[in-house]
Amino acid sequence: MNRPIARERPVGVLGLGELGRACAEALSDLNFPVMGWSRSPKSVAGIACHSGDDGLETVLRAAQILVLLLPLTEDTRDLLDARRLAMLPEGTFIVNPGRGPLIDDTALLAALDAGHIGHATLDVFRAEPLPPDHPYWAHARVTVTPHIAADT
């Protein structure tokens, strides 16, 4: 199976604070085309920055890899719900080292089961530690990491 090279795989980084900015810049240095999104307008050299609802939709519709590095607020809780997950291109990979409640777990599991989302690597969860009977543990399209993203 041919996999696209970095420059052909758009990455969306949700959250352009200190961590999001560093992540976006590192991915850009690896030749990924990177788009960033934040609630308020930001400017990061070499990164296509978007904000607001229209900007979020723009990033979601283009990202083949989506990295979540947003703070948890009432505005970001369940930000990735069924409607927004459906905006992502088929096969998108999601990486969440940010906050667990940014993702609606039920919606993500449904999108994974349907094959719309290609894979999710999750380091944070709505309940910490992740309960032993949670469906993420056994899901073939989910990688659970032991809350180690902060170390990197």
CSV table of C-alpha atoms in Angstrom, one decimal:
chain,number,residue,atom,x,y,z
A,1,MET,CA,0.0,0.0,0.0
A,2,ASN,CA,1.4,3.4,-1.0
A,3,ARG,CA,1.3,5.9,1.9
A,4,PRO,CA,1.5,9.6,1.2
A,5,ILE,CA,4.8,11.4,2.0
A,6,ALA,CA,4.8,14.1,4.6
A,7,ARG,CA,4.3,17.0,2.2
A,8,GLU,CA,1.2,15.3,0.8
A,9,ARG,CA,-0.4,14.8,4.3
A,10,PRO,CA,-2.1,17.9,5.7
A,11,VAL,CA,-2.0,18.2,9.5
A,12,GLY,CA,-4.4,20.2,11.5
A,13,VAL,CA,-3.3,21.3,15.0
A,14,LEU,CA,-6.2,22.5,17.2
A,15,GLY,CA,-4.8,24.9,19.8
A,16,LEU,CA,-2.0,27.3,19.1
A,17,GLY,CA,-0.8,28.0,22.6
A,18,GLU,CA,2.7,27.2,23.6
A,19,LEU,CA,2.4,23.4,23.1
A,20,GLY,CA,0.3,23.7,19.9
A,21,ARG,CA,2.7,26.2,18.4
A,22,ALA,CA,5.7,24.0,19.1
A,23,CYS,CA,3.9,21.0,17.7
A,24,ALA,CA,2.9,22.9,14.5
A,25,GLU,CA,6.4,24.2,14.0
A,26,ALA,CA,8.0,20.8,14.5
A,27,LEU,CA,5.6,19.2,12.0
A,28,SER,CA,6.2,22.0,9.5
A,29,ASP,CA,10.0,21.4,9.9
A,30,LEU,CA,9.3,17.8,8.9
A,31,ASN,CA,7.7,19.0,5.7
A,32,PHE,CA,4.1,18.5,6.6
A,33,PRO,CA,1.7,21.2,5.4
A,34,VAL,CA,0.3,22.4,8.7
A,35,MET,CA,-2.8,24.4,9.5
A,36,GLY,CA,-3.5,25.6,13.0
A,37,TRP,CA,-6.7,26.6,14.7
A,38,SER,CA,-7.4,28.6,17.8
A,39,ARG,CA,-10.5,30.3,19.1
A,40,SER,CA,-8.9,33.8,18.6
A,41,PRO,CA,-6.7,34.8,15.7
A,42,LYS,CA,-3.0,33.9,16.0
A,43,SER,CA,0.0,34.2,13.7
A,44,VAL,CA,2.7,31.6,13.5
A,45,ALA,CA,5.4,31.9,10.8
A,46,GLY,CA,5.0,29.1,8.2
A,47,ILE,CA,1.7,27.9,9.6
A,48,ALA,CA,-1.7,28.6,8.0
A,49,CYS,CA,-3.6,29.9,11.0
A,50,HIS,CA,-7.3,29.9,11.3
A,51,SER,CA,-9.8,30.9,14.0
A,52,GLY,CA,-13.5,30.9,14.8
A,53,ASP,CA,-16.1,28.5,13.6
A,54,ASP,CA,-15.4,29.0,9.9
A,55,GLY,CA,-11.7,28.5,10.5
A,56,LEU,CA,-12.4,25.3,12.5
A,57,GLU,CA,-14.4,23.9,9.6
A,58,THR,CA,-11.7,24.8,7.1
A,59,VAL,CA,-9.1,22.9,9.2
A,60,LEU,CA,-11.3,19.9,9.8
A,61,ARG,CA,-12.2,19.5,6.1
A,62,ALA,CA,-8.6,19.4,5.1
A,63,ALA,CA,-6.7,17.6,7.9
A,64,GLN,CA,-5.6,14.0,7.2
A,65,ILE,CA,-3.9,14.1,10.6
A,66,LEU,CA,-5.5,16.0,13.5
A,67,VAL,CA,-3.7,16.9,16.7
A,68,LEU,CA,-5.7,18.2,19.7
A,69,LEU,CA,-3.8,20.5,22.0
A,70,LEU,CA,-6.6,22.7,23.3
A,71,PRO,CA,-7.3,23.6,26.9
A,72,LEU,CA,-10.5,22.2,28.3
A,73,THR,CA,-13.2,24.9,28.6
A,74,GLU,CA,-16.9,25.0,28.2
A,75,ASP,CA,-16.4,26.0,24.6
A,76,THR,CA,-14.0,23.1,23.8
A,77,ARG,CA,-15.7,20.3,25.7
A,78,ASP,CA,-16.9,17.7,23.1
A,79,LEU,CA,-15.5,20.0,20.3
A,80,LEU,CA,-15.1,16.9,18.2
A,81,ASP,CA,-18.6,15.7,18.2
A,82,ALA,CA,-20.3,13.6,15.5
A,83,ARG,CA,-21.0,16.6,13.2
A,84,ARG,CA,-17.4,17.8,13.3
A,85,LEU,CA,-15.9,14.3,13.0
A,86,ALA,CA,-18.0,13.9,9.9
A,87,MET,CA,-16.2,16.9,8.4
A,88,LEU,CA,-12.8,15.2,8.5
A,89,PRO,CA,-11.7,13.5,5.3
A,90,GLU,CA,-12.2,9.7,5.3
A,91,GLY,CA,-9.3,7.9,6.9
A,92,THR,CA,-8.1,10.9,9.1
A,93,PHE,CA,-5.8,10.0,12.0
A,94,ILE,CA,-6.5,11.7,15.3
A,95,VAL,CA,-3.9,12.3,18.0
A,96,ASN,CA,-5.1,13.6,21.4
A,97,PRO,CA,-2.4,14.5,23.8
A,98,GLY,CA,-4.4,17.5,25.1
A,99,ARG,CA,-7.6,16.9,27.1
A,100,GLY,CA,-9.8,13.8,27.0
A,101,PRO,CA,-13.2,15.6,27.1
A,102,LEU,CA,-12.3,17.5,23.8
A,103,ILE,CA,-13.7,14.4,22.1
A,104,ASP,CA,-17.2,12.9,22.3
A,105,ASP,CA,-16.2,9.3,22.9
A,106,THR,CA,-19.4,7.8,21.6
A,107,ALA,CA,-19.1,9.8,18.3
A,108,LEU,CA,-15.5,8.9,17.9
A,109,LEU,CA,-16.1,5.1,18.4
A,110,ALA,CA,-19.0,5.3,15.9
A,111,ALA,CA,-16.7,7.1,13.3
A,112,LEU,CA,-14.0,4.5,13.9
A,113,ASP,CA,-16.4,1.6,13.6
A,114,ALA,CA,-17.7,3.1,10.3
A,115,GLY,CA,-14.2,3.4,9.0
A,116,HIS,CA,-14.6,7.2,8.6
A,117,ILE,CA,-11.8,7.9,11.1
A,118,GLY,CA,-8.7,5.7,10.2
A,119,HIS,CA,-7.1,5.6,13.7
A,120,ALA,CA,-7.0,7.5,17.0
A,121,THR,CA,-4.0,7.7,19.3
A,122,LEU,CA,-5.3,8.8,22.7
A,123,ASP,CA,-3.1,9.8,25.6
A,124,VAL,CA,-5.9,11.5,27.7
A,125,PHE,CA,-9.4,10.5,28.5
A,126,ARG,CA,-12.6,11.8,30.0
A,127,ALA,CA,-12.0,9.5,33.0
A,128,GLU,CA,-8.4,9.1,34.2
A,129,PRO,CA,-7.2,6.5,34.4
A,130,LEU,CA,-9.2,4.9,31.6
A,131,PRO,CA,-11.5,2.3,33.0
A,132,PRO,CA,-10.4,-1.3,32.3
A,133,ASP,CA,-13.7,-2.0,30.5
A,134,HIS,CA,-13.6,1.0,28.2
A,135,PRO,CA,-14.0,0.1,24.5
A,136,TYR,CA,-10.9,2.0,23.6
A,137,TRP,CA,-8.7,-0.7,25.1
A,138,ALA,CA,-9.9,-3.4,22.7
A,139,HIS,CA,-10.6,-1.3,19.6
A,140,ALA,CA,-8.4,-2.2,16.6
A,141,ARG,CA,-8.3,1.4,15.4
A,142,VAL,CA,-7.3,3.0,18.7
A,143,THR,CA,-3.9,3.2,20.4
A,144,VAL,CA,-4.0,4.0,24.1
A,145,THR,CA,-0.9,5.5,25.5
A,146,PRO,CA,-0.3,5.8,29.3
A,147,HIS,CA,-0.6,9.6,29.7
A,148,ILE,CA,2.9,10.2,28.6
A,149,ALA,CA,2.5,13.0,26.1
A,150,ALA,CA,3.3,15.7,28.7
A,151,ASP,CA,6.8,14.2,29.1
A,152,THR,CA,7.6,14.9,25.4
